[in-house]
Amino acid sequence: MSSFLPVDSLPKYLSLSDLEPLEPFAQCAAADDANVDRYYLLFLYSLMNNDDIEEARFLLKRMSAARRTVTAGSKDAADISAQLSSVCKILASLWTKDYAKFFSIATDVLQSLPLESPEASILRMLVDHVRDANYQFVSRAFLSGALSDIAVYLGLSDIATMEFLQEKGWSASDEDPSTVIAPVLGIESPRHEAQQKARLDSLTSLITHMQRS
Amino acid sequence: MNPQLSFLAALESVDFDGTEDAVALSLKERVLPIIQANATTISGNDGLINVNVTGHLPETSSSNGSHSKDGARDRIAGGTSDPEISLVPKYTIANDDQEAILTRTDPAKVSALWILALTAKYGNQTADISEFVSSANRLLDNISGAQAKLVPEHYRALLYMIAGAADALDNPNLLLRQLLNAALSFSPAHDTLSPAHALFLIQALKAKQYKLALQLLKYDVDKFDSAYALTYQDHLRFHYYGAMVLIGMKQYEKAIEYLAIVLCAPGFPCSMVQIEALKKTILLQLILYGKHSLKLPRMANDFTSHSYRAFARPYDHFAVAFENGDPTVLKLVWNQINNIFSADGNYGLGLHALTAFRKQRIQKLRKTFMTVPMKYIESNDVDILENGPSTKAFVLAMIQDGDLMAKISQKSSTSPVIVVFQDGSITSSHLDALEAKLDSVRQLNEKIAIADREVGQSREYISRKLQNTTAPGGFHGRGSGLEDLEGYDDSMSMMEL
């Protein structure tokens, strides 16, 4: 079996298109090659960053099938295995939408990684990505709600969550400071509505024509 | 004259700078006859080539070509006929020609010859697998679909040898991308079924390469020619395994379309693949629409319909309990039959159906209420398996996934949480999707019109039409023997990774 290329030799800012072509080589590499485990870590984080949780699940299954044994007694192997175990838990938390668990595990893992390592960089990106995506969800799902409920989605303390939301135009409820109220969103312009309606009308005419012919 | 020299000499007269079809035609007229003249004929089932003669993957075969646990199924499905023996290659090329092809030619230019050479050289169990894989890799990376069509039985045999090598090495990823390339190269428009299509999907499922499999499924396959060493089972399997990939990727509506193609396939008797397709269709209909229909498409024949009812009864029971809406009854039925779902590889889909049941109960509240307290939803919520998230978390997840158009409102920590249902508004993305769908329907209409004209003018159609007008009796499709499934283990459980 050949050795997998050193992860540190890969470009600093990796994308999925950099990582996907390397999978066949990773599958053929030795079971205890630490570079392969680091590759899978980066690949899994990248998939999660791209909201491709399904593919991340399948990659985990492929990885498990390809790398069933790791040489015991190797310190590097033990460290990498712990990281792989953590990324599995991170993936599971995103899969089950348990964001409290996600942010907790991600914080612990970041503390254990060297600051400038590619794994730390991509995990920080993932944390920010999940927070941004969850804020988008919160902004369309809540008219008002408990600060503690929303804090879970953002992975922040109640105070930090309040600051975060206030920057986005949210306000605390007069009745209860621990409840926040979403900002009122802008209404679509009449011109945009008219354009949408015209487009819908033309598509409806096309459907009618196709039904007749 | 040395036959080997004459074949290489003939090769020199081929203009490889021409189109793919022109090169293939030249090879067919000038080179292949020479090689075939030197070849050894294979009689019956004595082939050098280690291909399961039923065309099934080696791991699933049994001596009589069937793999059923229930004898009754065999009788209904027509016994143990073996329709695929005609697909075994009828000749193997001379050793000298093999070596000349593999050492002195470029697989990118003479794919047909390489197919013949590889099947001849490596078609026995003692062949060097790693050497075979390396050579097959070179071929499939640059294979010409037009040339593969010149030697269809050998091409089919080669593909099954590759699958066999992958199984022997316990590595379904082996040459997987190359198999995809082979399937896509078969026709420029990627719309023609090839022996590689179903085989690639099977290997992709085993390798959990669903995203890769979607690269094949994004093309509609609507051309099928038995001259390319294809069988009825290839058609069934391609669409059935394609549906399994789509289910894995949560594209349920397209999966139902693929399964409908399997169900509509003419044939007497019906195939076990079709019965398995029906089981999945029932569950998918429950997940998507909250109801099922055992009414088969009108193209399916009556005997098939009766067989379906016999074999899919547990699914029918489950569907009836689902539609009745009583969670106690559904739970009872689930506890009775989930082992059947598991044996069929449908346990994961069954779990998704139970989640869909929970979702649809909440979605139905929209028909009655504009706002509803979360407490009310909790009082009516039912988690059949009792291991899911809380009602509030479940509702929020539904909103996040787009399964529920609603917002949450809670004025203070002491006031109740209210769910405010929203009307769906049409957005630009909806209109984009609608426009794309209409465009694909328009293209499909054009293809159907062309196919309708071609079939209507074909000799076979005209002669059958004349027969039908002069004598009673209908068209009887080609029979197909008992189908053999790989016993795919559906690990789509949403609780596990």
XYZ file of C-alpha atoms in Angstrom:
710
model
C 0.000 0.000 0.000
C 1.253 3.466 -0.763
C 1.479 6.346 1.738
C -1.084 9.063 1.559
C 0.251 12.522 0.815
C 0.949 14.680 3.901
C -2.044 16.844 4.753
C 0.200 19.804 5.539
C 1.306 19.819 1.905
C -2.253 20.515 0.756
C -3.336 24.111 -0.040
C -4.150 26.191 3.016
C -7.716 26.942 1.982
C -9.195 23.662 0.884
C -12.427 23.221 -0.999
C -14.457 20.120 -1.711
C -13.114 20.016 -5.247
C -9.604 19.712 -3.742
C -10.597 16.907 -1.407
C -12.990 14.735 -3.431
C -10.455 13.435 -5.988
C -8.192 12.188 -3.182
C -10.692 9.725 -1.729
C -9.709 6.726 -3.888
C -6.102 7.175 -2.720
C -7.198 7.409 0.888
C -9.105 4.148 0.521
C -5.994 2.393 -0.736
C -3.608 3.797 1.863
C -2.440 1.894 4.947
C -4.963 1.593 7.748
C -2.726 3.348 10.293
C -1.650 6.243 8.081
C -2.280 9.337 10.220
C -2.436 11.556 7.144
C -5.444 9.643 5.914
C -7.359 10.258 9.117
C -6.533 13.951 8.917
C -7.746 13.936 5.310
C -11.066 12.406 6.381
C -11.394 14.983 9.159
C -10.990 17.831 6.684
C -13.287 16.191 4.162
C -16.038 15.665 6.744
C -15.804 19.224 8.017
C -15.897 20.553 4.445
C -19.021 18.576 3.659
C -20.724 19.875 6.787
C -19.636 23.399 5.827
C -21.428 22.890 2.528
C -24.577 21.643 4.298
C -24.067 18.224 2.725
C -24.874 16.247 5.850
C -26.125 13.245 3.865
C -22.869 12.891 1.979
C -20.946 13.323 5.222
C -22.895 10.383 6.670
C -22.093 8.242 3.674
C -18.440 9.270 3.781
C -18.340 8.144 7.389
C -19.674 4.736 6.362
C -17.153 4.501 3.515
C -14.374 5.526 5.843
C -15.389 2.954 8.419
C -15.432 0.240 5.789
C -12.061 1.227 4.366
C -10.252 1.730 7.662
C -11.405 -0.963 10.034
C -8.262 -1.263 12.081
C -5.743 1.190 13.419
C -2.417 0.092 14.737
C -2.588 0.081 18.495
C 0.097 1.734 20.565
C 0.747 4.651 18.260
C 0.309 8.012 19.997
C -0.473 9.759 16.745
C -3.060 7.129 15.934
C -4.696 7.572 19.348
C -4.850 11.366 18.932
C -6.274 11.149 15.439
C -8.797 8.558 16.501
C -9.998 10.887 19.264
C -10.456 13.656 16.704
C -12.315 11.343 14.347
C -14.515 10.300 17.208
C -15.248 13.980 17.931
C -16.097 14.744 14.306
C -18.502 11.797 14.360
C -20.227 13.341 17.379
C -20.309 16.746 15.662
C -21.902 15.175 12.600
C -24.435 13.328 14.756
C -25.381 16.535 16.549
C -25.991 18.342 13.244
C -27.934 15.360 11.925
C -30.243 15.372 14.961
C -30.277 19.209 15.131
C -28.913 19.103 18.689
C -27.179 22.477 18.478
C -26.356 22.673 22.177
C -24.289 19.538 21.758
C -22.785 20.771 18.479
C -21.435 24.005 19.919
C -20.246 22.298 23.079
C -18.252 19.613 21.265
C -16.925 22.047 18.662
C -15.653 24.370 21.413
C -13.894 21.495 23.175
C -12.291 20.290 19.948
C -11.101 23.795 19.009
C -9.402 24.110 22.371
C -7.472 20.909 21.728
C -6.277 21.838 18.220
C -3.262 23.980 17.273
C -4.588 27.429 16.344
C -3.143 27.518 12.854
C -3.837 23.930 11.896
C -6.090 23.335 8.863
C -8.475 21.369 11.108
C -8.919 24.311 13.480
C -9.400 26.728 10.616
C -12.096 24.676 8.950
C -13.849 23.900 12.236
C -14.018 27.616 13.069
C -15.568 28.166 9.642
C -18.093 25.436 10.384
C -19.073 26.966 13.725
C -19.604 30.371 12.094
C -21.513 28.787 9.234
C -23.881 26.920 11.552
C -24.427 30.059 13.631
C -25.232 32.133 10.526
C -27.541 29.475 9.101
C -29.313 29.115 12.427
C -29.773 32.864 12.688
C -31.436 32.818 9.249
C -33.761 30.116 10.533
C -34.477 31.934 13.811
C -35.273 35.157 11.988
C -37.948 33.469 9.879
C -39.254 31.085 12.555
C -39.698 33.399 15.521
C -41.976 36.376 15.921
C -40.875 36.484 19.540
C -39.361 33.966 21.899
C -37.378 33.175 24.986
C -33.784 34.339 24.840
C -32.628 30.998 26.193
C -34.359 29.124 23.334
C -32.662 31.256 20.689
C -29.290 31.147 22.463
C -29.217 27.377 21.918
C -29.356 27.885 18.151
C -26.573 30.465 18.200
C -24.295 28.685 20.659
C -23.882 31.834 22.720
C -24.626 32.831 26.279
C -27.876 34.720 26.954
C -26.028 38.033 27.219
C -24.015 37.448 24.055
C -27.193 36.347 22.286
C -28.978 39.553 23.280
C -26.091 41.639 21.935
C -26.016 39.583 18.751
C -29.750 39.972 18.170
C -29.843 43.645 19.015
C -27.251 44.264 16.324
C -29.710 42.641 13.901
C -32.598 44.847 14.985
C -34.238 42.627 17.605
C -35.468 44.154 20.820
C -36.173 42.928 24.323
C -39.824 42.606 25.308
C -41.140 45.331 27.629
C -43.070 42.716 29.599
C -40.124 40.369 30.110
C -36.458 41.222 29.361
C -35.680 37.538 28.873
C -37.933 37.503 25.803
C -36.941 39.025 22.476
C -39.058 40.343 19.617
C -38.052 39.973 15.974
C -37.752 43.056 13.778
C -40.553 43.699 11.282
C -39.362 42.653 7.806
C -39.759 44.885 4.757
C -42.763 44.320 2.508
C -42.170 43.373 -1.114
C -42.433 46.305 -3.491
C -45.580 46.414 -5.636
C -43.402 46.288 -8.747
C -41.757 43.039 -7.627
C -45.151 41.577 -6.825
C -46.424 42.547 -10.250
C -43.416 40.914 -11.913
C -43.963 37.694 -9.974
C -47.637 37.694 -10.907
C -46.879 38.268 -14.587
C -44.401 35.432 -14.603
C -46.876 33.130 -12.889
C -49.555 34.070 -15.409
C -47.296 33.222 -18.359
C -46.342 29.866 -16.851
C -50.008 29.081 -16.222
C -50.801 29.834 -19.868
C -47.999 27.509 -20.941
C -49.367 24.688 -18.779
C -52.847 25.180 -20.223
C -51.464 25.112 -23.758
C -49.504 21.909 -23.051
C -52.589 20.244 -21.566
C -54.611 21.039 -24.664
C -51.921 19.866 -27.084
C -0.069 -15.295 -44.258
C 0.348 -14.748 -40.520
C -3.171 -13.982 -39.240
C -1.787 -11.714 -36.528
C 0.045 -9.602 -39.077
C -3.064 -9.280 -41.166
C -5.099 -8.003 -38.206
C -2.470 -5.401 -37.346
C -2.131 -4.512 -40.986
C -5.872 -4.064 -41.227
C -5.676 -1.809 -38.170
C -3.340 0.501 -40.013
C -5.963 1.102 -42.662
C -8.386 2.525 -40.082
C -8.583 6.300 -39.936
C -8.580 7.042 -36.214
C -9.015 10.745 -36.809
C -12.575 10.204 -37.991
C -15.701 10.375 -35.841
C -16.272 7.764 -33.164
C -18.953 6.076 -35.256
C -16.758 6.085 -38.375
C -13.871 4.465 -36.484
C -16.223 1.856 -35.043
C -17.575 1.076 -38.502
C -14.073 0.689 -39.901
C -13.114 -1.685 -37.117
C -16.260 -3.683 -37.658
C -15.687 -4.047 -41.397
C -11.930 -4.435 -41.592
C -10.475 -5.689 -38.337
C -13.030 -7.651 -36.360
C -13.721 -10.231 -39.115
C -10.025 -11.150 -39.119
C -9.870 -11.516 -35.361
C -13.115 -13.460 -35.239
C -11.853 -15.814 -37.959
C -8.968 -16.799 -35.654
C -11.141 -17.040 -32.559
C -12.220 -20.169 -30.727
C -15.924 -20.841 -30.482
C -17.370 -21.378 -27.013
C -20.234 -23.820 -26.845
C -23.032 -23.787 -24.303
C -21.992 -22.915 -20.800
C -18.365 -23.932 -21.070
C -17.179 -20.381 -21.433
C -13.724 -19.380 -20.432
C -15.271 -16.333 -18.980
C -16.153 -16.471 -15.312
C -19.531 -14.882 -15.608
C -22.557 -16.183 -13.814
C -24.588 -17.339 -16.773
C -27.794 -15.891 -15.396
C -26.192 -12.493 -15.544
C -26.622 -12.024 -11.803
C -23.730 -10.989 -9.658
C -21.792 -14.035 -8.500
C -22.524 -13.544 -4.810
C -26.251 -13.794 -5.345
C -26.354 -16.844 -7.558
C -27.566 -20.260 -6.692
C -27.488 -23.393 -8.768
C -30.956 -22.974 -10.192
C -30.767 -19.233 -10.684
C -33.331 -18.412 -8.005
C -32.876 -17.131 -4.506
C -36.273 -17.321 -2.939
C -37.089 -18.440 0.568
C -40.623 -19.259 -0.358
C -41.383 -22.027 -2.820
C -44.759 -20.505 -3.568
C -43.011 -17.457 -4.948
C -41.106 -19.618 -7.409
C -44.281 -21.186 -8.714
C -46.059 -17.914 -9.134
C -43.091 -16.193 -10.645
C -42.573 -18.877 -13.276
C -39.914 -21.214 -12.017
C -36.259 -21.272 -12.790
C -35.906 -20.436 -16.445
C -32.665 -18.858 -17.425
C -33.223 -16.331 -20.161
C -29.763 -14.841 -20.087
C -27.638 -17.738 -21.301
C -27.658 -16.240 -24.768
C -25.589 -13.354 -23.375
C -22.501 -15.460 -22.722
C -19.820 -14.608 -25.304
C -19.747 -17.096 -28.142
C -16.057 -16.928 -28.923
C -12.704 -16.121 -27.420
C -9.869 -14.643 -29.433
C -6.543 -16.325 -30.096
C -3.725 -15.923 -27.572
C -1.430 -14.274 -30.095
C -4.101 -11.729 -30.927
C -4.649 -11.056 -27.213
C -1.008 -10.248 -26.635
C -0.741 -8.157 -29.781
C -3.730 -6.086 -28.796
C -2.649 -5.535 -25.189
C 0.978 -4.724 -25.991
C 0.808 -2.958 -29.316
C -2.440 -0.979 -29.353
C -3.939 1.940 -27.493
C -7.186 1.198 -25.625
C -8.341 4.750 -26.321
C -8.408 3.944 -30.041
C -9.426 0.284 -30.175
C -11.755 -0.249 -27.209
C -13.543 -3.131 -28.958
C -10.313 -5.075 -29.391
C -9.287 -4.471 -25.811
C -12.643 -5.746 -24.614
C -12.090 -8.948 -26.564
C -8.522 -9.270 -25.320
C -9.297 -8.678 -21.650
C -12.191 -11.110 -21.572
C -10.030 -13.737 -23.240
C -6.946 -13.227 -21.085
C -8.512 -12.737 -17.675
C -11.717 -14.664 -17.955
C -10.695 -17.474 -15.659
C -10.532 -17.681 -11.919
C -6.776 -18.031 -11.724
C -6.102 -14.774 -13.543
C -4.065 -12.088 -11.818
C -6.653 -9.701 -10.422
C -4.339 -6.721 -9.931
C -3.047 -6.976 -13.479
C -6.607 -7.264 -14.759
C -7.714 -4.226 -12.744
C -4.851 -2.150 -14.086
C -5.660 -3.069 -17.686
C -9.395 -2.566 -17.198
C -8.670 0.840 -15.686
C -6.764 1.864 -18.819
C -9.609 0.706 -21.009
C -12.557 2.185 -19.112
C -10.944 5.592 -18.699
C -11.043 6.019 -22.477
C -13.666 3.589 -23.662
C -15.641 4.266 -26.812
C -19.339 3.515 -26.487
C -19.694 3.027 -30.229
C -17.007 0.332 -30.172
C -18.403 -1.354 -27.056
C -21.617 -1.859 -29.024
C -19.683 -3.915 -31.587
C -18.923 -6.657 -29.050
C -21.878 -6.461 -26.669
C -21.634 -9.923 -25.039
C -17.926 -9.518 -24.369
C -18.484 -6.014 -23.045
C -21.131 -7.291 -20.673
C -18.862 -10.126 -19.575
C -16.008 -7.696 -18.931
C -18.175 -5.494 -16.752
C -19.236 -8.453 -14.650
C -15.608 -9.526 -14.349
C -14.840 -6.094 -12.909
C -17.680 -6.443 -10.417
C -16.381 -9.892 -9.551
C -12.896 -8.508 -8.956
C -14.340 -5.795 -6.699
C -16.166 -8.445 -4.684
C -13.084 -10.650 -4.511
C -11.075 -7.733 -3.111
C -13.977 -6.654 -0.900
C -13.712 -3.176 -2.366
C -16.862 -1.984 -4.149
C -15.067 1.307 -4.925
C -12.802 -0.567 -7.313
C -13.023 1.061 -10.750
C -16.325 2.632 -9.725
C -15.666 5.951 -11.428
C -14.516 4.053 -14.480
C -17.793 2.121 -14.517
C -19.640 5.431 -14.410
C -17.568 6.633 -17.337
C -18.377 3.443 -19.212
C -22.120 3.922 -18.633
C -22.042 7.566 -19.701
C -19.861 6.868 -22.755
C -22.329 4.391 -24.201
C -24.263 7.092 -26.002
C -23.505 10.783 -26.588
C -26.837 11.870 -25.086
C -26.485 9.424 -22.157
C -30.023 8.252 -22.820
C -29.333 4.666 -23.865
C -29.346 1.827 -21.371
C -26.112 -0.166 -21.319
C -24.970 -3.261 -19.415
C -22.936 -0.893 -17.236
C -25.888 1.094 -15.912
C -27.406 -1.344 -13.421
C -24.034 -2.783 -12.511
C -22.637 0.637 -11.670
C -25.626 1.426 -9.451
C -25.261 -1.857 -7.576
C -21.591 -1.207 -6.904
C -22.293 2.418 -5.972
C -24.900 1.291 -3.438
C -22.475 -1.183 -1.918
C -19.778 1.503 -1.780
C -22.195 4.105 -0.322
C -21.293 6.388 -3.217
C -24.751 7.907 -3.604
C -23.568 11.294 -4.815
C -21.514 9.634 -7.522
C -24.521 7.541 -8.537
C -26.578 10.709 -8.997
C -24.232 11.700 -11.803
C -25.740 8.855 -13.811
C -29.308 9.363 -12.642
C -29.484 12.973 -13.718
C -29.961 11.679 -17.285
C -33.248 10.085 -18.289
C -32.686 6.730 -19.948
C -35.361 6.035 -22.526
C -33.601 4.014 -25.224
C -33.289 0.286 -24.851
C -31.957 -2.076 -27.471
C -31.588 -5.782 -26.826
C -28.855 -5.877 -29.489
C -26.565 -4.422 -26.824
C -26.665 -7.615 -24.705
C -29.352 -6.164 -22.513
C -32.126 -8.001 -20.788
C -35.437 -7.193 -19.265
C -33.772 -7.518 -15.850
C -31.238 -4.815 -16.724
C -34.105 -2.424 -17.304
C -35.833 -3.412 -14.058
C -32.656 -3.325 -12.026
C -31.448 0.002 -13.339
C -34.660 1.702 -12.330
C -35.027 -0.205 -9.054
C -31.485 0.478 -7.873
C -31.771 3.991 -9.195
C -34.795 4.420 -6.946
C -32.778 3.129 -3.993
C -30.098 5.740 -4.633
C -32.730 8.452 -4.863
C -34.330 7.250 -1.623
C -30.938 7.441 0.055
C -30.597 11.023 -1.149
C -34.158 11.841 0.002
C -35.363 12.536 -3.548
C -38.572 10.655 -2.898
C -40.677 12.008 -5.754
C -38.157 11.025 -8.383
C -37.734 7.655 -6.632
C -41.467 7.025 -7.030
C -41.161 7.800 -10.756
C -38.378 5.251 -11.131
C -40.347 2.640 -9.188
C -43.397 3.329 -11.359
C -41.291 2.441 -14.419
C -40.460 -0.873 -12.767
C -44.117 -1.515 -11.933
C -45.247 -0.669 -15.459
C -42.760 -2.987 -17.136
C -44.604 -5.573 -19.182
C -43.894 -9.192 -18.485
C -45.484 -12.463 -17.590
C -45.091 -13.548 -14.874
C -44.179 -10.591 -12.759
C -40.713 -10.180 -11.357
C -39.684 -10.152 -7.697
C -37.976 -6.842 -8.457
C -41.405 -5.436 -9.246
C -42.821 -6.728 -5.992
C -39.992 -5.130 -4.032
C -40.589 -1.931 -5.999
C -44.229 -1.961 -4.974
C -43.345 -2.303 -1.289
C -41.105 0.736 -1.473
C -43.691 2.642 -3.481
C -46.313 2.122 -0.787
C -44.011 3.462 1.922
C -42.915 6.423 -0.181
C -46.511 7.321 -0.960
C -47.285 7.338 2.748
C -44.267 9.533 3.458
C -45.062 12.033 0.715
C -48.830 12.037 0.477
C -50.094 10.385 3.652
C -51.955 7.790 1.627
C -51.183 4.926 -0.672
C -52.681 3.489 -3.761
C -52.424 -0.132 -4.792
C -53.921 0.833 -8.112
C -51.178 0.043 -10.539
C -50.519 2.117 -13.613
C -52.887 1.003 -16.363
C -50.008 -0.427 -18.399
C -49.402 -3.127 -15.738
C -51.130 -6.432 -16.446
C -53.789 -8.107 -14.279
C -51.676 -11.091 -13.259
C -49.053 -8.707 -11.939
C -51.695 -6.902 -9.952
C -52.851 -10.123 -8.275
C -49.283 -11.104 -7.416
C -48.624 -7.731 -5.906
C -51.570 -8.003 -3.558
C -50.421 -11.430 -2.417
C -46.857 -10.435 -1.640
C -47.329 -6.889 -0.369
C -50.080 -7.643 2.169
C -48.151 -6.562 5.310
C -47.420 -3.246 3.629
C -51.059 -2.894 2.779
C -51.957 -3.447 6.461
C -49.434 -0.849 7.528
C -50.739 1.632 4.976
C -54.364 1.133 6.065
C -53.402 1.702 9.714
C -51.432 4.794 8.686
C -54.319 6.272 6.738
C -56.830 5.585 9.512
C -54.801 7.948 11.662
C -55.140 6.048 14.930
C -51.669 6.015 16.491
C -52.513 3.124 18.835
C -53.469 0.885 15.943
C -50.473 2.013 13.898
C -48.153 1.208 16.782
C -49.683 -2.256 17.125
C -49.308 -2.958 13.414
C -45.729 -1.648 13.442
C -44.786 -3.924 16.319
C -46.256 -6.896 14.469
C -44.647 -6.357 11.108
C -41.448 -4.320 11.519
C -39.443 -7.556 11.328
C -40.873 -8.090 7.827
C -39.806 -4.576 6.874
C -36.350 -5.317 8.228
C -36.059 -8.573 6.294
C -37.059 -6.717 3.127
C -34.482 -3.990 3.729
C -37.235 -1.408 4.292
C -36.850 -0.800 8.028
C -35.336 2.664 7.510
C -38.171 3.658 5.183
C -40.636 2.364 7.763
C -39.092 4.654 10.380
C -39.338 7.582 7.977
C -43.001 6.706 7.460
C -43.616 6.853 11.214
C -41.938 10.258 11.370
C -44.073 11.371 8.427
C -47.151 10.203 10.360
C -46.165 12.463 13.257
C -45.513 15.378 10.901
C -48.764 14.983 9.008
C -50.817 15.059 12.228
C -49.279 18.446 13.013
C -49.638 19.694 9.439
C -53.347 18.865 9.484
C -53.857 21.430 12.243
C -53.305 24.129 9.612
C -56.625 23.223 8.031
C -58.467 24.082 11.232
C -56.432 26.702 13.071
C -54.618 29.915 12.287
C -52.833 29.859 15.627
C -52.569 27.069 18.145
C -50.838 26.833 21.530
C -47.865 24.520 21.670
C -49.563 22.761 24.627
C -52.425 21.764 22.336
C -50.000 20.303 19.813
C -48.238 18.442 22.626
C -51.506 16.950 23.829
C -52.213 15.565 20.347
C -48.667 14.724 19.366
C -47.746 11.074 19.076
C -44.237 9.696 18.808
C -44.879 6.080 17.861
C -41.401 4.908 18.764
C -41.178 7.123 21.867
C -37.561 8.025 21.231
C -37.870 11.186 19.181
C -37.411 14.828 20.156
C -39.901 16.792 22.252
C -42.925 18.297 20.512
C -41.470 21.820 20.575
C -38.120 20.664 19.147
C -39.972 18.589 16.554
C -42.122 21.531 15.439
C -39.074 23.789 15.208
C -37.275 21.134 13.153
C -40.291 20.940 10.834
C -40.173 24.715 10.339
C -36.432 24.532 9.720
C -36.814 21.767 7.120
C -39.656 23.568 5.372
C -42.233 20.926 6.359
C -44.334 23.483 8.228
C -45.015 27.113 7.342
C -45.303 28.633 10.769
C -43.740 31.011 13.244
C -43.309 30.804 17.000
C -44.539 33.537 19.295
C -43.983 33.838 23.032
C -44.536 37.273 24.566
C -42.958 36.446 27.920
C -41.497 33.514 29.800
C -44.806 33.031 31.638
C -47.052 33.227 28.595
C -47.722 30.163 26.444
C -45.792 29.406 23.275
C -48.065 29.984 20.296
C -47.591 28.488 16.835
C -48.797 30.886 14.152
C -49.451 29.162 10.833
C -48.411 31.066 7.714
C -49.740 31.017 4.192
C -47.252 29.791 1.633
C -46.148 32.563 -0.641
C -44.885 31.980 -4.147
C -41.286 33.041 -4.452
C -38.889 33.383 -7.358
C -37.348 30.038 -6.506
C -40.783 28.355 -6.829
C -41.237 29.936 -10.243
C -37.724 28.895 -11.283
C -38.450 25.315 -10.273
C -41.780 25.375 -12.102
C -40.155 26.727 -15.237
C -37.433 24.056 -15.143
C -40.040 21.351 -14.684
C -42.123 22.611 -17.600
C -39.048 22.671 -19.792
C -38.241 19.047 -18.964
C -41.881 18.088 -19.641
C -41.726 19.814 -23.026
C -38.534 17.907 -23.916
C -40.108 14.654 -22.775
C -43.179 15.337 -24.921
C -40.951 15.785 -27.945
C -39.138 12.499 -27.239
C -42.438 10.668 -26.788
C -43.733 12.019 -30.086
C -40.590 10.827 -31.895
C -40.716 7.398 -30.206
C -44.412 7.095 -31.008
C -43.724 7.700 -34.709
C -40.818 5.220 -34.744
C -42.739 2.460 -32.993
C -45.827 3.059 -35.123
C -43.807 2.622 -38.309
C -41.864 -0.439 -37.095
C -42.425 -3.787 -38.735
C -43.041 -5.545 -35.436
C -45.782 -3.168 -34.387
C -47.561 -3.344 -37.734
C -47.440 -7.153 -37.836
C -48.755 -7.458 -34.261
C -51.457 -4.951 -35.004
C -52.518 -7.051 -37.960
C -52.449 -10.209 -35.812
C -54.586 -8.594 -33.143
C -57.173 -7.511 -35.623
C -57.421 -11.005 -37.148
C -57.165 -13.277 -34.080
C -58.083 -13.056 -30.395
C -55.443 -12.937 -27.714
C -53.274 -10.191 -26.599
C -49.682 -9.404 -26.573
C -47.663 -11.548 -24.217
C -44.456 -9.963 -23.191
C -41.275 -11.878 -22.830
C -41.293 -13.900 -19.699
C -38.763 -13.368 -17.023
C -37.647 -15.889 -14.470
C -37.594 -15.436 -10.757
C -35.532 -12.404 -9.976
C -32.740 -12.516 -7.550
C -32.069 -9.609 -5.307
C -28.868 -8.903 -3.456
C -30.645 -8.632 -0.100
C -29.532 -5.042 0.261
C -29.561 -4.060 3.878
C -31.284 -0.727 4.190
C -29.367 1.131 6.879
C -31.294 4.328 6.391
C -32.149 4.551 10.046
C -32.337 8.199 10.864
C -31.087 7.561 14.362
C -27.755 6.135 13.380
C -24.799 7.434 11.513
